Tab-separated table of C-alpha atoms and ligand atoms in Angstrom:
chain	number	residue	atom	x	y	z
A	1	UNK	CA	9.548	-14.001	-19.564
A	2	UNK	CA	5.547	-14.886	-18.944
A	3	UNK	CA	6.027	-19.041	-20.170
A	4	UNK	CA	3.749	-21.440	-18.476
A	5	UNK	CA	2.726	-18.361	-16.033
A	6	UNK	CA	-1.070	-18.841	-15.144
A	7	UNK	CA	-3.028	-15.865	-15.215
A	8	UNK	CA	-6.462	-15.736	-13.782
A	9	UNK	CA	-7.992	-12.237	-15.393
A	10	UNK	CA	-11.015	-10.717	-13.976
A	11	UNK	CA	-12.791	-8.566	-16.089
A	12	UNK	CA	-15.061	-6.183	-14.667
A	13	UNK	CA	-17.707	-4.043	-16.092
A	14	UNK	CA	-16.427	-1.351	-17.686
A	15	UNK	CA	-15.997	-0.049	-20.951
A	16	UNK	CA	-12.239	-0.305	-20.637
A	17	UNK	CA	-13.292	-4.216	-20.938
A	18	UNK	CA	-12.665	-4.308	-24.959
A	19	UNK	CA	-8.734	-3.659	-23.757
A	20	UNK	CA	-8.656	-6.605	-21.453
A	21	UNK	CA	-9.437	-8.451	-24.937
A	22	UNK	CA	-6.276	-7.489	-26.308
A	23	UNK	CA	-4.437	-7.921	-23.033
A	24	UNK	CA	-5.330	-11.768	-22.996
A	25	UNK	CA	-3.700	-11.992	-26.812
A	26	UNK	CA	-0.506	-10.083	-25.358
A	27	UNK	CA	-0.251	-12.058	-22.427
A	28	UNK	CA	-0.609	-15.471	-24.905
A	29	UNK	CA	2.091	-13.911	-26.885
A	30	UNK	CA	4.471	-13.860	-24.069
A	31	UNK	CA	3.989	-17.391	-23.432
A	32	UNK	CA	1.383	-17.016	-20.306
A	33	UNK	CA	-1.704	-19.220	-19.819
A	34	UNK	CA	-4.656	-16.813	-19.280
A	35	UNK	CA	-7.865	-17.861	-17.457
A	36	UNK	CA	-10.845	-15.417	-17.365
A	37	UNK	CA	-13.709	-14.634	-14.767
A	38	UNK	CA	-16.060	-12.348	-16.296
A	39	UNK	CA	-18.382	-10.486	-14.073
A	40	UNK	CA	-22.025	-9.834	-14.687
A	41	UNK	CA	-21.548	-6.594	-15.357
A	42	UNK	CA	-18.215	-7.222	-17.382
A	43	UNK	CA	-20.700	-9.329	-19.730
A	44	UNK	CA	-22.236	-6.228	-20.691
A	45	UNK	CA	-19.599	-4.819	-22.431
A	46	UNK	CA	-17.678	-8.057	-23.689
A	47	UNK	CA	-19.538	-11.218	-24.661
A	48	UNK	CA	-18.315	-14.759	-22.794
A	49	UNK	CA	-17.927	-15.966	-26.755
A	50	UNK	CA	-15.474	-13.531	-27.777
A	51	UNK	CA	-13.262	-13.771	-24.246
A	52	UNK	CA	-13.532	-17.835	-24.316
A	53	UNK	CA	-12.488	-17.665	-28.153
A	54	UNK	CA	-9.234	-15.955	-27.163
A	55	UNK	CA	-8.499	-17.952	-23.872
A	56	UNK	CA	-9.215	-21.216	-25.280
A	57	UNK	CA	-10.793	-22.421	-22.322
A	58	UNK	CA	-14.460	-22.276	-20.735
A	59	UNK	CA	-15.173	-18.699	-19.217
A	60	UNK	CA	-15.977	-18.417	-15.678
A	61	UNK	CA	-18.724	-16.558	-14.589
A	62	UNK	CA	-21.164	-17.660	-12.140
A	63	UNK	CA	-20.432	-18.694	-8.382
A	64	UNK	CA	-23.174	-21.606	-8.200
A	65	UNK	CA	-22.613	-23.374	-11.232
A	66	UNK	CA	-22.909	-26.704	-11.013
A	67	UNK	CA	-20.773	-27.482	-14.149
A	68	UNK	CA	-18.475	-24.908	-13.520
A	69	UNK	CA	-17.825	-26.301	-9.878
A	70	UNK	CA	-17.516	-29.918	-11.295
A	71	UNK	CA	-14.769	-28.752	-13.277
A	72	UNK	CA	-13.025	-26.568	-11.401
A	73	UNK	CA	-14.118	-25.222	-8.064
A	74	UNK	CA	-13.831	-21.524	-7.194
A	75	UNK	CA	-11.089	-22.203	-4.729
A	76	UNK	CA	-9.284	-24.334	-7.072
A	77	UNK	CA	-9.756	-21.300	-9.662
A	78	UNK	CA	-7.999	-19.036	-7.751
A	79	UNK	CA	-5.328	-21.204	-6.207
A	80	UNK	CA	-4.257	-22.657	-9.530
A	81	UNK	CA	-2.778	-19.238	-10.733
A	82	UNK	CA	0.174	-17.455	-10.352
A	83	UNK	CA	-1.042	-14.310	-10.394
A	84	UNK	CA	-4.572	-12.447	-10.563
A	85	UNK	CA	-5.037	-9.984	-12.652
A	86	UNK	CA	-8.198	-7.164	-12.414
A	87	UNK	CA	-8.902	-5.669	-15.474
A	88	UNK	CA	-10.786	-3.305	-15.252
A	89	UNK	CA	-11.137	-2.785	-11.565
A	90	UNK	CA	-14.119	-1.042	-11.201
A	91	UNK	CA	-15.060	0.982	-8.083
A	92	UNK	CA	-17.565	-1.843	-6.831
A	93	UNK	CA	-15.278	-4.826	-7.680
A	94	UNK	CA	-12.100	-2.605	-5.632
A	95	UNK	CA	-15.091	-1.975	-2.668
A	96	UNK	CA	-15.591	-5.487	-2.633
A	97	UNK	CA	-12.164	-6.729	-2.372
A	98	UNK	CA	-11.020	-3.797	0.509
A	99	UNK	CA	-13.877	-4.984	2.438
A	100	UNK	CA	-14.167	-8.893	2.010
A	101	UNK	CA	-17.283	-9.353	0.088
A	102	UNK	CA	-17.704	-12.664	-1.766
A	103	UNK	CA	-21.308	-12.397	-3.326
A	104	UNK	CA	-20.185	-13.247	-6.862
A	105	UNK	CA	-17.812	-15.410	-8.601
A	106	UNK	CA	-14.953	-12.617	-8.817
A	107	UNK	CA	-15.070	-11.217	-5.508
A	108	UNK	CA	-14.771	-15.034	-3.881
A	109	UNK	CA	-11.887	-16.182	-6.141
A	110	UNK	CA	-10.295	-12.829	-5.278
A	111	UNK	CA	-10.896	-13.417	-1.163
A	112	UNK	CA	-9.970	-16.794	-1.845
A	113	UNK	CA	-6.635	-16.476	-3.564
A	114	UNK	CA	-3.145	-16.481	-1.747
A	115	UNK	CA	-1.624	-15.204	-4.653
A	116	UNK	CA	-0.512	-11.584	-5.510
A	117	UNK	CA	-3.074	-9.328	-6.986
A	118	UNK	CA	-2.880	-6.738	-9.437
A	119	UNK	CA	-5.410	-4.052	-9.833
A	120	UNK	CA	-5.942	-1.822	-13.105
A	121	UNK	CA	-8.540	0.527	-11.982
A	122	UNK	CA	-11.001	2.086	-15.033
A	123	UNK	CA	-13.564	4.213	-13.763
A	124	UNK	CA	-15.446	7.896	-14.504
A	125	UNK	CA	-12.817	10.468	-12.996
A	126	UNK	CA	-15.124	11.703	-9.914
A	127	UNK	CA	-15.436	8.080	-8.936
A	128	UNK	CA	-11.948	7.389	-8.482
A	129	UNK	CA	-11.510	10.608	-7.133
A	130	UNK	CA	-14.205	10.202	-4.207
A	131	UNK	CA	-12.863	9.547	-0.964
A	132	UNK	CA	-14.641	6.382	-0.564
A	133	UNK	CA	-12.616	4.823	-3.604
A	134	UNK	CA	-9.637	6.392	-2.295
A	135	UNK	CA	-10.141	4.736	1.128
A	136	UNK	CA	-10.558	1.792	-0.406
A	137	UNK	CA	-7.351	1.795	-2.825
A	138	UNK	CA	-5.694	2.660	0.697
A	139	UNK	CA	-6.906	-0.673	1.933
A	140	UNK	CA	-6.009	-2.214	-0.815
A	141	UNK	CA	-2.651	-1.010	-0.851
A	142	UNK	CA	-2.132	-1.786	2.565
A	143	UNK	CA	-3.347	-5.656	1.984
A	144	UNK	CA	-0.420	-6.024	-0.665
A	145	UNK	CA	-2.485	-5.161	-3.607
A	146	UNK	CA	-0.572	-3.629	-6.914
A	147	UNK	CA	-2.087	-1.037	-8.739
A	148	UNK	CA	-1.074	-0.165	-12.370
A	149	UNK	CA	-2.834	3.287	-13.588
A	150	UNK	CA	-5.100	4.351	-13.671
A	151	UNK	CA	-4.185	7.043	-16.443
A	152	UNK	CA	-5.518	10.643	-16.637
A	153	UNK	CA	-7.106	11.787	-20.492
A	154	UNK	CA	-10.266	11.891	-22.324
A	155	UNK	CA	-13.018	9.419	-20.724
A	156	UNK	CA	-15.669	7.550	-22.421
A	157	UNK	CA	-18.119	9.730	-20.658
A	158	UNK	CA	-16.609	12.811	-21.710
A	159	UNK	CA	-14.995	14.038	-18.848
A	160	UNK	CA	-10.934	14.302	-18.393
A	161	UNK	CA	-9.039	13.369	-15.646
A	162	UNK	CA	-7.603	10.286	-14.161
A	163	UNK	CA	-9.516	7.268	-14.384
A	164	UNK	CA	-8.393	5.790	-17.685
A	165	UNK	CA	-7.252	2.118	-17.297
A	166	UNK	CA	-3.606	1.775	-18.020
A	167	UNK	CA	-2.874	0.792	-21.600
A	168	UNK	CA	-2.000	-2.969	-22.177
A	169	UNK	CA	1.724	-2.645	-22.325
A	170	UNK	CA	1.691	-0.929	-19.099
A	171	UNK	CA	-0.426	-3.484	-17.437
A	172	UNK	CA	2.101	-6.251	-19.263
A	173	UNK	CA	4.932	-4.300	-17.518
A	174	UNK	CA	3.462	-4.875	-14.053
A	175	UNK	CA	2.629	-8.264	-14.243
A	176	UNK	CA	6.385	-9.007	-15.958
A	177	UNK	CA	7.843	-7.122	-12.533
A	178	UNK	CA	5.709	-8.790	-10.239
A	179	UNK	CA	6.406	-12.402	-11.867
A	180	UNK	CA	10.338	-11.706	-11.679
A	181	UNK	CA	12.278	-13.641	-9.250
A	182	UNK	CA	11.802	-12.172	-5.738
A	183	UNK	CA	15.729	-12.293	-5.004
A	184	UNK	CA	16.372	-10.102	-8.132
A	185	UNK	CA	13.089	-7.822	-7.457
A	186	UNK	CA	13.893	-7.174	-4.019
A	187	UNK	CA	17.652	-6.886	-3.683
A	188	UNK	CA	17.099	-5.192	-0.319
A	189	UNK	CA	15.060	-7.815	1.496
A	190	UNK	CA	16.351	-8.322	4.763
A	191	UNK	CA	17.841	-5.031	4.937
A	192	UNK	CA	16.934	-1.869	7.085
A	193	UNK	CA	17.249	1.414	5.139
A	194	UNK	CA	17.165	4.866	7.008
A	195	UNK	CA	15.792	7.822	4.710
A	196	UNK	CA	15.456	11.546	5.991
A	197	UNK	CA	13.400	13.747	3.662
A	198	UNK	CA	11.842	17.305	3.708
A	199	UNK	CA	12.949	20.294	5.242
A	200	UNK	CA	13.458	21.370	8.700
A	201	UNK	CA	11.475	24.013	10.905
A	202	UNK	CA	13.438	26.133	13.195
A	203	UNK	CA	11.507	28.165	15.785
A	204	UNK	CA	11.567	31.993	16.006
A	205	UNK	CA	8.729	32.025	18.627
A	206	UNK	CA	5.875	29.989	19.083
A	207	UNK	CA	4.279	31.029	15.933
A	208	UNK	CA	7.141	31.782	13.544
A	209	UNK	CA	9.744	29.785	12.142
A	210	UNK	CA	12.750	29.282	9.961
A	211	UNK	CA	12.454	26.691	7.002
A	212	UNK	CA	13.705	26.313	2.953
A	213	UNK	CA	11.643	25.223	-0.089
A	214	UNK	CA	12.473	21.166	0.023
A	215	UNK	CA	9.276	19.306	-0.739
A	216	UNK	CA	10.259	16.071	0.277
A	217	UNK	CA	9.544	14.693	-3.065
A	218	UNK	CA	12.954	13.100	-3.847
A	219	UNK	CA	13.472	11.791	-0.156
A	220	UNK	CA	9.707	10.122	-0.321
A	221	UNK	CA	10.428	8.551	-3.730
A	222	UNK	CA	13.547	7.011	-2.511
A	223	UNK	CA	11.808	5.514	0.444
A	224	UNK	CA	9.327	4.118	-1.429
A	225	UNK	CA	11.769	2.733	-3.985
A	226	UNK	CA	13.817	1.225	-1.340
A	227	UNK	CA	10.498	-0.548	0.326
A	228	UNK	CA	9.778	-1.717	-3.416
A	229	UNK	CA	13.113	-3.424	-3.207
A	230	UNK	CA	11.870	-5.215	0.080
A	231	UNK	CA	13.890	-3.522	2.545
A	232	UNK	CA	12.639	-2.584	6.020
A	233	UNK	CA	12.414	1.447	5.949
A	234	UNK	CA	12.234	4.081	8.025
A	235	UNK	CA	11.600	7.621	7.003
A	236	UNK	CA	12.303	10.542	8.827
A	237	UNK	CA	10.912	13.402	7.739
A	238	UNK	CA	10.507	17.158	8.256
A	239	UNK	CA	6.879	18.747	7.169
A	240	UNK	CA	5.846	18.130	3.936
A	241	UNK	CA	3.338	18.280	1.654
A	242	UNK	CA	3.550	14.989	0.001
A	243	UNK	CA	1.815	11.738	0.789
A	244	UNK	CA	3.364	8.951	3.217
A	245	UNK	CA	4.913	6.553	1.219
A	246	UNK	CA	3.146	2.875	1.709
A	247	UNK	CA	4.598	-0.021	3.593
A	248	UNK	CA	7.502	2.569	4.979
A	249	UNK	CA	7.889	3.566	8.606
A	250	UNK	CA	7.140	7.197	8.759
A	251	UNK	CA	8.699	9.265	11.745
A	252	UNK	CA	7.457	13.070	11.388
A	253	UNK	CA	9.953	15.539	13.057
A	254	UNK	CA	10.335	19.470	12.955
A	255	UNK	CA	13.502	20.883	13.979
A	256	UNK	CA	16.844	19.257	13.162
A	257	UNK	CA	17.863	18.293	16.504
A	258	UNK	CA	14.640	16.071	16.568
A	259	UNK	CA	15.510	14.539	13.289
A	260	UNK	CA	18.909	13.732	14.910
A	261	UNK	CA	17.138	12.081	17.695
A	262	UNK	CA	14.416	10.335	15.546
A	263	UNK	CA	17.712	9.053	13.070
A	264	UNK	CA	19.514	7.852	16.057
A	265	UNK	CA	16.438	5.820	17.309
A	266	UNK	CA	15.832	4.456	14.074
A	267	UNK	CA	19.417	3.129	13.641
A	268	UNK	CA	21.182	0.120	13.068
A	269	UNK	CA	20.629	0.300	9.245
A	270	UNK	CA	22.642	-1.238	6.384
A	271	UNK	CA	22.071	1.741	4.401
A	272	UNK	CA	21.553	5.661	5.180
A	273	UNK	CA	20.192	8.234	2.696
A	274	UNK	CA	20.198	11.731	3.756
A	275	UNK	CA	17.735	13.576	1.134
A	276	UNK	CA	16.564	15.913	3.908
A	277	UNK	CA	17.585	19.677	3.485
A	278	UNK	CA	18.235	20.421	7.123
A	279	UNK	CA	18.536	23.828	8.341
A	280	UNK	CA	22.104	24.750	9.165
A	281	UNK	CA	21.297	27.344	11.948
A	282	UNK	CA	18.770	27.652	14.446
A	283	UNK	CA	17.610	30.859	16.552
A	284	UNK	CA	19.647	30.495	19.821
A	285	UNK	CA	17.142	31.943	21.980
A	286	UNK	CA	13.740	30.598	20.872
A	287	UNK	CA	11.109	33.200	22.431
A	288	UNK	CA	8.700	31.510	24.978
A	289	UNK	CA	5.902	34.057	23.745
A	290	UNK	CA	5.070	35.737	20.698
A	291	UNK	CA	7.784	38.483	19.360
A	292	UNK	CA	5.716	41.512	18.994
A	293	UNK	CA	6.138	45.048	17.100
A	294	UNK	CA	7.550	47.702	19.264
A	295	UNK	CA	9.058	51.223	19.243
A	296	UNK	CA	12.319	49.377	19.138
A	297	UNK	CA	12.245	48.151	15.644
A	298	UNK	CA	12.525	44.584	14.589
A	299	UNK	CA	14.110	42.228	16.620
A	300	UNK	CA	17.861	40.983	16.112
A	301	UNK	CA	17.953	37.172	15.688
A	302	UNK	CA	20.898	35.320	16.480
A	303	UNK	CA	21.913	31.890	15.238
A	304	UNK	CA	23.941	28.678	16.441
A	305	UNK	CA	24.893	25.821	14.244
A	306	UNK	CA	22.675	22.802	14.025
A	307	UNK	CA	24.098	19.045	14.640
A	308	UNK	CA	25.192	17.989	11.119
A	309	UNK	CA	23.151	14.549	11.056
A	310	UNK	CA	24.943	12.922	8.128
A	311	UNK	CA	28.660	13.795	9.612
A	312	UNK	CA	27.371	12.407	12.928
A	313	UNK	CA	25.887	9.293	11.787
A	314	UNK	CA	28.732	8.664	9.409
A	315	UNK	CA	31.221	8.795	12.247
A	316	UNK	CA	28.958	6.879	14.317
A	317	UNK	CA	31.501	3.789	14.924
A	318	UNK	CA	30.108	0.909	15.641
A	319	UNK	CA	26.380	1.742	14.912
A	320	UNK	CA	27.598	3.214	11.010
A	321	UNK	CA	25.387	1.890	8.622
A	322	UNK	CA	27.447	0.155	5.795
A	323	UNK	CA	26.504	2.964	3.318
A	324	UNK	CA	26.029	6.580	4.018
A	325	UNK	CA	24.961	8.810	1.361
A	326	UNK	CA	24.502	12.637	1.467
A	327	UNK	CA	22.636	15.095	-1.100
A	328	UNK	CA	24.500	17.833	-1.889
A	329	UNK	CA	22.031	20.838	-3.071
A	330	UNK	CA	24.560	23.202	-5.023
A	331	UNK	CA	24.116	26.308	-7.240
A	332	UNK	CA	27.553	26.405	-8.474
A	333	UNK	CA	30.565	24.160	-9.152
A	334	UNK	CA	28.170	21.255	-8.304
A	335	UNK	CA	30.799	18.325	-8.735
A	336	UNK	CA	34.162	19.966	-6.734
A	337	UNK	CA	31.701	21.016	-3.773
A	338	UNK	CA	30.110	17.874	-3.636
A	339	UNK	CA	33.591	16.220	-3.484
A	340	UNK	CA	34.779	18.239	-0.820
A	341	UNK	CA	31.473	17.557	0.897
A	342	UNK	CA	32.164	13.772	0.896
A	343	UNK	CA	35.444	14.393	2.620
A	344	UNK	CA	33.843	16.667	4.982
A	345	UNK	CA	31.248	14.822	5.907
A	346	UNK	CA	32.918	11.130	6.102
A	347	UNK	CA	30.067	9.883	3.831
A	348	UNK	CA	30.361	6.800	0.941
A	349	UNK	CA	28.535	8.434	-1.769
A	350	UNK	CA	27.114	12.061	-2.200
A	351	UNK	CA	24.048	12.464	-4.654
A	352	UNK	CA	24.552	15.842	-5.915
A	353	UNK	CA	22.109	17.965	-7.649
A	354	UNK	CA	21.846	21.557	-9.299
A	355	UNK	CA	19.230	23.777	-7.653
A	356	UNK	CA	20.335	27.024	-9.000
A	357	UNK	CA	17.358	29.050	-10.125
A	358	UNK	CA	15.678	27.970	-13.351
A	359	UNK	CA	16.606	24.167	-12.949
A	360	UNK	CA	13.191	23.712	-11.298
A	361	UNK	CA	14.668	20.803	-9.401
A	362	UNK	CA	13.166	22.563	-5.917
A	363	UNK	CA	10.074	21.366	-5.634
A	364	UNK	CA	9.546	20.120	-9.376
A	365	UNK	CA	9.402	16.294	-10.360
A	366	UNK	CA	12.559	15.850	-12.251
A	367	UNK	CA	16.210	15.973	-11.368
A	368	UNK	CA	19.621	15.659	-12.877
A	369	UNK	CA	22.158	14.187	-10.314
A	370	UNK	CA	25.887	13.410	-9.999
A	371	UNK	CA	26.988	10.707	-8.101
A	372	UNK	CA	30.268	11.290	-6.288
A	373	UNK	CA	32.393	8.788	-4.586
A	374	UNK	CA	36.124	7.840	-4.388
A	375	UNK	CA	35.633	5.750	-7.142
A	376	UNK	CA	34.920	8.750	-9.622
A	377	UNK	CA	31.760	10.747	-10.780
A	378	UNK	CA	28.762	9.270	-12.736
A	379	UNK	CA	26.359	11.715	-14.083
A	380	UNK	CA	23.059	10.701	-14.691
A	381	UNK	CA	20.840	11.736	-17.566
A	382	UNK	CA	17.697	14.173	-16.408
A	383	UNK	CA	14.974	11.834	-15.047
A	384	UNK	CA	11.708	11.992	-12.869
A	385	UNK	CA	12.457	11.986	-9.146
A	386	UNK	CA	10.828	8.533	-9.167
A	387	UNK	CA	13.393	7.230	-12.048
A	388	UNK	CA	16.448	8.654	-9.733
A	389	UNK	CA	15.021	7.008	-6.822
A	390	UNK	CA	14.642	3.494	-8.619
A	391	UNK	CA	18.182	3.907	-10.092
A	392	UNK	CA	19.928	4.914	-6.970
A	393	UNK	CA	18.289	1.781	-4.808
A	394	UNK	CA	19.429	-0.333	-7.865
A	395	UNK	CA	23.105	1.329	-7.467
A	396	UNK	CA	23.139	1.209	-3.493
A	397	UNK	CA	21.954	-2.588	-3.771
A	398	UNK	CA	24.742	-3.428	-6.090
A	399	UNK	CA	27.336	-2.035	-3.842
A	400	UNK	CA	25.671	-3.476	-0.956
A	401	UNK	CA	26.298	-6.985	-2.514
A	402	UNK	CA	29.658	-5.653	-3.519
A	403	UNK	CA	28.998	-6.225	-7.230
B	501	CTP	N1	22.662	17.508	6.364
B	501	CTP	C1	22.400	17.071	7.621
B	501	CTP	N2	22.448	17.723	8.738
B	501	CTP	C2	22.729	19.062	8.717
B	501	CTP	C3	23.246	19.695	7.417
B	501	CTP	C4	23.066	18.969	6.108
B	501	CTP	O1	22.201	15.521	7.602
B	501	CTP	N3	22.953	19.839	9.551
B	501	CTP	C5	23.015	16.621	5.329
B	501	CTP	C6	21.874	16.652	4.398
B	501	CTP	O2	21.033	15.878	4.162
B	501	CTP	C7	22.668	16.497	2.999
B	501	CTP	C8	24.060	16.837	2.959
B	501	CTP	O3	23.989	17.010	4.458
B	501	CTP	O4	22.762	14.939	2.727
B	501	CTP	C9	24.329	18.310	2.421
B	501	CTP	O5	23.619	19.283	2.796
B	501	CTP	P1	23.964	20.860	2.501
B	501	CTP	O6	23.363	21.355	2.919
B	501	CTP	O7	23.810	20.723	0.657
B	501	CTP	O8	25.537	20.721	2.883
B	501	CTP	P2	25.917	21.837	4.156
B	501	CTP	O9	26.852	20.577	4.886
B	501	CTP	O10	25.152	22.424	4.575
B	501	CTP	O11	27.371	22.399	3.135
B	501	CTP	P3	27.036	24.263	2.745
B	501	CTP	O12	25.717	24.444	3.384
B	501	CTP	O13	28.286	24.547	2.969
B	501	CTP	O14	26.683	23.553	1.147
């Protein structure tokens, strides 16, 4: 898979640097050619001799080394690689990368490159969680740097939490994923995808509302997976606690009617996926002022039905996306109800999930789904919402391509 691929490995200064020695071997097993830059701090943890013995090449260490510059200049070093891997990526190295510093060979090579960069962070949990590091990670992700890890667990310093460098097989998997043909790994390149997510809030008065328990985890994961598949993604979301996915246009709304307007504005799209738990009803007369307790007892609320966003888009005529996908949150007769919903809403596919009490689907991290379409029912084994998202995006990409 990595035959003849040239990887420039930047080894930063951290106890996890010992894993980078193993990484060199496993990359070579897969046919890759590895060159290494060892930072001054990195050389405190692994010796240039061990790195050089494994790469079978010179270990690059100094920016202003006359011999190095004569053999291969630092610009050529980073340009010559197919991929740059920073492992361990220390807090200091990431800060330099985020802010464009170029005061040693590693930071200069990372700034001078026009190739993709994979970073495997490794540091103390407090350093990782510090707002400065998290800010730098956000900047780097925005710049297109891919991250693998860090993992949570016990640390060399005796603390526990996220900060351990990803294991070698995980780093290899991330490298292989970045190396595959873009046409295969980014099957939705050139397509627009619209996703709705989260609950809606329907106002009762200026301070109260009716809503539901939707966490937005599944919808947000789908938006992220579609963006990773190369799509230009707009995510229209109700109020949720999960972070905005990177590389996605996020439109934040409150009510079902706001959501419909935002969805309409985001069309046309090749695929529209409606994962939001839209409130079916809204209060008929939203009170202009806060409702007060009084001698007449509790207020009587009357409701009117909200527009059905999915059904509206599915029947849009010329603006109808080629694939319209609905979700069905059911507590009983999951597949039968989903079949009825497919017909009623006029969509191409219903992703049905069981949200009955005890399944842990609402707000949880895992989901068991059934894909219901005119072609039949496909039931997927229970998996994480991220995995459901990636599998669904791959399924839709195949359908779009007519496979
Ligand atoms: N949906 C929507 N707009 C609405 C209601 C639902 O876009 N006003 C979408 C949801 O995003 C989901 C699908 O329709 O993709 C199914 O929603 P669900 O609430 O499960 O179904 P309902 O149509 O409300 O049917 P019922 O309440 O009978 O289960």
